[in-house]
Tab-separated table of C-alpha atoms in Angstrom:
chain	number	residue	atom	x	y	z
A	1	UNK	CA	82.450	106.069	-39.816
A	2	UNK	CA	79.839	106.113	-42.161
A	3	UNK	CA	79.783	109.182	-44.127
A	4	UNK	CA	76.186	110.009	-44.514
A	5	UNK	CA	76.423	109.921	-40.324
A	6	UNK	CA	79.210	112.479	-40.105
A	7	UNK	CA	78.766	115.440	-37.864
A	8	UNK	CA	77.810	118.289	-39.852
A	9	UNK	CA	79.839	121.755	-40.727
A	10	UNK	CA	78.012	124.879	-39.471
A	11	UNK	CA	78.852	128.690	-39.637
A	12	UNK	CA	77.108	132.151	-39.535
A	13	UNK	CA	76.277	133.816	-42.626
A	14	UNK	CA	76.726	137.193	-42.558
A	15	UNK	CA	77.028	138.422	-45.941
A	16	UNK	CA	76.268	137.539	-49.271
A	17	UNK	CA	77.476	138.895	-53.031
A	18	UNK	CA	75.784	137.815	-56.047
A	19	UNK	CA	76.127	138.326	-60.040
A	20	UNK	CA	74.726	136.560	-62.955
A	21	UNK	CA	73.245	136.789	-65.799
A	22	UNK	CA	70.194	138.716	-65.422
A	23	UNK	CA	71.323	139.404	-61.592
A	24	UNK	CA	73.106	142.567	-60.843
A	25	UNK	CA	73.247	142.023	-56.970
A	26	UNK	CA	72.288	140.034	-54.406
A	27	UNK	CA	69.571	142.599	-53.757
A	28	UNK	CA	67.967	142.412	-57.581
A	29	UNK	CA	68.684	138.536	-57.272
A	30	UNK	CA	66.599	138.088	-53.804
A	31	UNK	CA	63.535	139.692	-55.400
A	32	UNK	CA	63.837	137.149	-57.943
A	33	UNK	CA	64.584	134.361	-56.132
A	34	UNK	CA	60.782	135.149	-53.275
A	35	UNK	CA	59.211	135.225	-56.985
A	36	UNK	CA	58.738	139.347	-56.831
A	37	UNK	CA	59.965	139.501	-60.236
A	38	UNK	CA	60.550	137.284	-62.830
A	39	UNK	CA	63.920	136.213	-64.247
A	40	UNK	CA	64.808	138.014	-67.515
A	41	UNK	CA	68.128	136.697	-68.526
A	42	UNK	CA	70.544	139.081	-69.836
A	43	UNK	CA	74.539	139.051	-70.255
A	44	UNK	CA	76.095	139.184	-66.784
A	45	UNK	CA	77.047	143.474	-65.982
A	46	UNK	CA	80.284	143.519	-64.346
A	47	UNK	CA	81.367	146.118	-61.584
A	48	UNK	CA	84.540	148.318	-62.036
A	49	UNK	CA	87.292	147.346	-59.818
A	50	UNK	CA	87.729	150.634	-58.405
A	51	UNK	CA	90.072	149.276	-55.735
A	52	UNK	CA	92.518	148.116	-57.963
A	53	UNK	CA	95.454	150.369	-58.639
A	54	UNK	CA	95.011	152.346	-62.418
A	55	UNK	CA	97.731	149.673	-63.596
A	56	UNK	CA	95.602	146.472	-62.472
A	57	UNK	CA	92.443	147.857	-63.238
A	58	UNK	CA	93.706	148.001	-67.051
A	59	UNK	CA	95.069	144.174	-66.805
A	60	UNK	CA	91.739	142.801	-64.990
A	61	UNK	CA	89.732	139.967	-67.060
A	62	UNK	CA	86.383	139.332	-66.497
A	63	UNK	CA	86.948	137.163	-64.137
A	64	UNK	CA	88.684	139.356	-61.835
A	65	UNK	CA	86.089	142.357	-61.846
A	66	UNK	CA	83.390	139.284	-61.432
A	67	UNK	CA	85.216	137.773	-58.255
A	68	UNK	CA	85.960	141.010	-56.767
A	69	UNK	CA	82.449	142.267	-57.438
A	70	UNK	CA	80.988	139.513	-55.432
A	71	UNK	CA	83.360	139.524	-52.975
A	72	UNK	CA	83.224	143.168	-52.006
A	73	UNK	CA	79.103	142.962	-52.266
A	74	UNK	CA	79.089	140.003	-49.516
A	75	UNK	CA	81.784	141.714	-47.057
A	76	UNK	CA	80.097	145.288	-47.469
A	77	UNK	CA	76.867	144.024	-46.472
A	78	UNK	CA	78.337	142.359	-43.074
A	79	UNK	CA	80.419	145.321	-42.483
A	80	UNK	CA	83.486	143.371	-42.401
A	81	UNK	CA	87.148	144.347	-43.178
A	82	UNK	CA	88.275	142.595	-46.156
A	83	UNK	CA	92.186	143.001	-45.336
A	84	UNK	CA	91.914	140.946	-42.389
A	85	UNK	CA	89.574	137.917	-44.098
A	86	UNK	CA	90.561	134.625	-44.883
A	87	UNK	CA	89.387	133.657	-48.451
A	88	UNK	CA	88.695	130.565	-50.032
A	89	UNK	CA	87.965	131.111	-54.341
A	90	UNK	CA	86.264	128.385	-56.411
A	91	UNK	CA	85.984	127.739	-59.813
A	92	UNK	CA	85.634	125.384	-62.203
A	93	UNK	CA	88.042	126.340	-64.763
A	94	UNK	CA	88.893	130.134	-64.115
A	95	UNK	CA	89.577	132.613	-66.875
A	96	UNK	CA	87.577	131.271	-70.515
A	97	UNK	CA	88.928	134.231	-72.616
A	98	UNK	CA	92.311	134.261	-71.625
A	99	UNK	CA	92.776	130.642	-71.799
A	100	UNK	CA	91.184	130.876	-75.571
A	101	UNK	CA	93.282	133.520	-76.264
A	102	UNK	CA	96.482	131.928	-75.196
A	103	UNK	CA	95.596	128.723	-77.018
A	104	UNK	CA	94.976	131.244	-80.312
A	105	UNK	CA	98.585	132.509	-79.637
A	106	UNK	CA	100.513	129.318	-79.324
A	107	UNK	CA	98.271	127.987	-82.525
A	108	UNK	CA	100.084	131.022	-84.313
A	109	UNK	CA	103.648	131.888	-85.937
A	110	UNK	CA	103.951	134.375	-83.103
A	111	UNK	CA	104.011	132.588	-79.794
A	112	UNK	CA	105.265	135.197	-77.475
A	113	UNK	CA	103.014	135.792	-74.807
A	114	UNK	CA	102.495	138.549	-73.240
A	115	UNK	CA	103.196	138.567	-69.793
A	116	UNK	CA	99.819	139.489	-68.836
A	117	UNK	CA	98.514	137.117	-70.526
A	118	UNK	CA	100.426	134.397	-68.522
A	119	UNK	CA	100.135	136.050	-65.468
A	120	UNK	CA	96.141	135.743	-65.702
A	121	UNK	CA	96.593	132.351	-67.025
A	122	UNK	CA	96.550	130.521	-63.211
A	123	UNK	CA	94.484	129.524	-61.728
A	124	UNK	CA	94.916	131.668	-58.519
A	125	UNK	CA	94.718	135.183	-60.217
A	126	UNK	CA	91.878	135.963	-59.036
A	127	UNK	CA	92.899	135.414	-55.492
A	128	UNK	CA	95.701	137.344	-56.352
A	129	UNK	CA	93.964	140.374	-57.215
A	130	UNK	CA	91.835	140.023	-54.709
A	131	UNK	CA	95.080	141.052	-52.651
A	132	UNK	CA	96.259	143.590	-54.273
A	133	UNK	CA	92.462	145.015	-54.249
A	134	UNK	CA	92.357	144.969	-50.361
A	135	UNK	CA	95.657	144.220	-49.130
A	136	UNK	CA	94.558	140.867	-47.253
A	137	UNK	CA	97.579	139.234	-45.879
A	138	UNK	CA	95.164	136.433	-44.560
A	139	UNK	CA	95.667	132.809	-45.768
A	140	UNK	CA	93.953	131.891	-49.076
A	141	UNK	CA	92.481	128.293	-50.650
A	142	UNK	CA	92.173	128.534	-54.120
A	143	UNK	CA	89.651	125.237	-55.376
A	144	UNK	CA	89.120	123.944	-58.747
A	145	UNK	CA	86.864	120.775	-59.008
A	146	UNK	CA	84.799	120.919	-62.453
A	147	UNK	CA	81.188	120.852	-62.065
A	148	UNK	CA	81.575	120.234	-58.086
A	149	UNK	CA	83.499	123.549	-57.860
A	150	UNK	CA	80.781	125.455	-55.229
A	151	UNK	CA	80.372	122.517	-52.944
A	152	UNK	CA	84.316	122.051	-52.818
A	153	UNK	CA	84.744	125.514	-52.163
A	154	UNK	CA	81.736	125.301	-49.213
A	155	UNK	CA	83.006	122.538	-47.506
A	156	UNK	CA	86.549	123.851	-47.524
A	157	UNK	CA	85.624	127.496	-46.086
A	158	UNK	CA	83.541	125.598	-43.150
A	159	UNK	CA	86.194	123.553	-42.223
A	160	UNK	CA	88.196	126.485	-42.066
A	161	UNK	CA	85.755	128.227	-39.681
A	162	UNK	CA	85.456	125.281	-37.692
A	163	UNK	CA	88.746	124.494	-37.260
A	164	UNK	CA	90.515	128.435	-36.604
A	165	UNK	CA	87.204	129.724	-35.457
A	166	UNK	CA	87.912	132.622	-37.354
A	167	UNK	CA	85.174	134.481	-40.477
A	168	UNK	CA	86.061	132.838	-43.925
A	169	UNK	CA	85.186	134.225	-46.851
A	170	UNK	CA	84.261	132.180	-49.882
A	171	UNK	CA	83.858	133.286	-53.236
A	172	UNK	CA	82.725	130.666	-55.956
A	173	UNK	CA	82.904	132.025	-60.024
A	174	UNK	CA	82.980	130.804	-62.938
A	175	UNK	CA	83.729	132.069	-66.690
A	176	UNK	CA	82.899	131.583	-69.990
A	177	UNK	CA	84.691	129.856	-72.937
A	178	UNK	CA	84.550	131.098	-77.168
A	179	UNK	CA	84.292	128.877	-79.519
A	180	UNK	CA	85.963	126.359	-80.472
A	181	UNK	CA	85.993	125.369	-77.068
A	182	UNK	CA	82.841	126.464	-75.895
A	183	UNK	CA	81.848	123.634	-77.999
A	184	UNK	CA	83.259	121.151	-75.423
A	185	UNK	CA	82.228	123.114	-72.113
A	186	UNK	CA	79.061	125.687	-72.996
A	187	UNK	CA	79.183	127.983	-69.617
A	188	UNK	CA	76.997	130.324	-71.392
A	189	UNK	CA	78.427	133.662	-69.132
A	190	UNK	CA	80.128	134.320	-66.086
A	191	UNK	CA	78.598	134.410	-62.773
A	192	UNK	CA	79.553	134.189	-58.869
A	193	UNK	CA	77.964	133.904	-55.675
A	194	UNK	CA	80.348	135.083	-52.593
A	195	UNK	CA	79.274	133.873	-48.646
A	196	UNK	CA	81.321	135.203	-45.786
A	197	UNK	CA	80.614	132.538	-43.038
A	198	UNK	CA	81.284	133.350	-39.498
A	199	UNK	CA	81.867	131.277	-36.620
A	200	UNK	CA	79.770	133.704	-34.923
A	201	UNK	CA	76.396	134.661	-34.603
A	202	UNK	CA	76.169	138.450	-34.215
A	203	UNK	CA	74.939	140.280	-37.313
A	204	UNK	CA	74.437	137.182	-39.172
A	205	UNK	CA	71.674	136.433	-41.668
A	206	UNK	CA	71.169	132.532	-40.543
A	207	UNK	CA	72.840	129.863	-40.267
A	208	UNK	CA	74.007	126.847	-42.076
A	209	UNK	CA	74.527	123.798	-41.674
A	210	UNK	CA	76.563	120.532	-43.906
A	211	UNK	CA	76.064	117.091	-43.989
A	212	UNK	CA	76.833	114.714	-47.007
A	213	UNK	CA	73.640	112.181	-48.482
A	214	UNK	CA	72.919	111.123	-51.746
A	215	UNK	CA	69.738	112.321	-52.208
A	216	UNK	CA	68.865	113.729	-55.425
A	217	UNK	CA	69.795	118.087	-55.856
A	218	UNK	CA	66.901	120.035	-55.813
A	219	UNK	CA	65.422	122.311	-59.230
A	220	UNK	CA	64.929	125.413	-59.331
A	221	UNK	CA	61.144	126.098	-60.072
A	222	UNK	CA	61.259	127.675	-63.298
A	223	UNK	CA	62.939	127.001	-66.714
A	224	UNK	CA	65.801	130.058	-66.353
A	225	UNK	CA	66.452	129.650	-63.373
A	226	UNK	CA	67.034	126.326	-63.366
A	227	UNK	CA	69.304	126.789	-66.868
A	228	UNK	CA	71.243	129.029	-65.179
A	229	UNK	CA	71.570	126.706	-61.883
A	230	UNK	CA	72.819	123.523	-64.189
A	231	UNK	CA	74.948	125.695	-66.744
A	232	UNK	CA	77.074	127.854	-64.530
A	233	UNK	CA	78.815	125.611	-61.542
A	234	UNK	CA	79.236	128.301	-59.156
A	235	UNK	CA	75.115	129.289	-59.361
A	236	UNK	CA	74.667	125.295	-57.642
A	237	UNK	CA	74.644	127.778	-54.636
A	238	UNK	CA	71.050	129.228	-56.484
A	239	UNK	CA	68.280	126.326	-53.837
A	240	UNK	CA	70.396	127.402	-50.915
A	241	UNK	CA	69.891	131.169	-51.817
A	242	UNK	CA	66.047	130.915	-52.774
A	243	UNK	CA	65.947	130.071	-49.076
A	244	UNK	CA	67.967	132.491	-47.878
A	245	UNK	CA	66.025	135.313	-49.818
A	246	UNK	CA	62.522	133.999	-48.532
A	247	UNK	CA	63.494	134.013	-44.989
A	248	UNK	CA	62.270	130.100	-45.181
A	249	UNK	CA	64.186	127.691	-42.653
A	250	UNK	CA	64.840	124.212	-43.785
A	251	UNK	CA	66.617	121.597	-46.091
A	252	UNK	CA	68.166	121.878	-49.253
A	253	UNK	CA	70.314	119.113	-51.404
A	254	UNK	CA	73.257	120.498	-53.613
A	255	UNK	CA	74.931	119.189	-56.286
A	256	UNK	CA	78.365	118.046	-55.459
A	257	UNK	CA	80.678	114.430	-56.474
A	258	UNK	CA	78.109	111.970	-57.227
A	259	UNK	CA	76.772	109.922	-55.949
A	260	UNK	CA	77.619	112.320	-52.707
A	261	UNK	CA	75.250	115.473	-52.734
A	262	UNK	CA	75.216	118.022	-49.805
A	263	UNK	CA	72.411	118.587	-47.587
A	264	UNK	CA	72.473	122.193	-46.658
A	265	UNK	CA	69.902	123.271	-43.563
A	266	UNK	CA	69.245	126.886	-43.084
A	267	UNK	CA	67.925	128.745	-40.015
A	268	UNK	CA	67.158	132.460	-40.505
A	269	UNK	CA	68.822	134.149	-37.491
């Protein structure tokens, strides 16, 4: 079968999280993204996990509190019960800091780590704190494909909901690196966009719809936004959203593995 004539994925949206730099929320980000206000960039705030226990909270990197921040925004706004969600997380190379400072360790004399150093160091701890934040027992994908990292983690979550016909949760971040090897990938903060996709439509904000082409990706209109669309992976979500925020049904054409791009049609419910 020709894969630019596949069936496309669809699912419900029902909630949505959102933090950036310069975007606090999904609610400060939608004003920006109709054009209500303009985009002032700004280091990226990040929440408190106050559902961690005292002992976690002390131990969470930054991108933990990001991940969880998003998360929580997306599944509070659909009323949802995070505990019984399955998740899928996405990124394209986790934690920055902690990988810099574990390099800066081994470089050393001393090369004990700490253990929670290493325990942050996979790949999966933010799923895993995600867990201990809200006791989900659910299953969880965790997705790491470079550059590609939101699409992978968007086609992944619809297949789930397609498949079980059960809510999936997707949460796509991505962190920062210091230098020296910010030099070799310049993410220039953290950010994370979080979509809990329903195979149903009650209470849902639209509906989307997946299909591969190789069309070109679509800008954003706008110099910052658009730097922040190319220089964080997970904020390739940001042409979907500007729909989403406007209420505007239509097409849309993500970056994913080139030459393969994603179409992405939304219908406001």
């Amino acid at each position: 079968m020709n894969r630019t004539t596949m069936q496309p994925l669809q699912a419900f949206v029902t909630g949505i999280g959102l933090i950036a730099p310069g975007l606090t929320d999904w609610a400060s980000a939608a004003a920006v993204l109709r054009g209500e206000q303009p985009h002032t960039p700004a280091p990226t705030v990040l929440p408190v996990p106050e559902l961690l226990p005292p002992a976690e909270r002390r131990r969470a990197s930054r991108v933990i509190k990001l991940s969880l921040g998003a998360g929580l925004e997306a599944v509070k706004q659909a009323g949802a019960d995070a505990s019984t969600l399955a998740t899928v997380f996405s990124a394209s190379g986790a934690d920055g800091h902690n990988c810099h400072a574990l390099c800066e360790q081994l470089a050393g004399e001393d090369r004990q780590i700490s253990p929670t150093r290493f325990h942050n160091s996979v790949h999966n701890a933010a799923a895993g704190y995600w867990g201990i934040a809200t006791r989900a027992m659910a299953p969880c994908q965790v997705i790491g494909a470079y550059d590609a990292s939101f699409g992978a983690g968007l086609l992944d979550a619809l297949a789930q909901v397609a498949v079980d016909g059960q809510p999936v949760l997707l949460i796509a971040y991505d962190s920062e690196y210091p230098e020296p090897l910010r030099a070799k990938r310049d993410t220039p903060d953290c950010g994370a966009v979080a979509l809990l996709l329903s195979p149903e439509a009650e209470g849902a904000l639209g509906v989307l719809t997946v299909a591969p082409t190789t069309e070109a990706a679509e800008p954003m209109p706008g110099a910052s936004l658009e730097a922040l669309r190319t220089s964080i992976p997970a904020m390739r979500a940001l042409p979907l959203l500007r729909r989403v925020a406007a209420g505007q049904g239509g097409e849309v054409v993500l970056d994913y593995l080139a030459p393969m791009q994603l179409r992405v049609g939304w219908r406001p419910c």
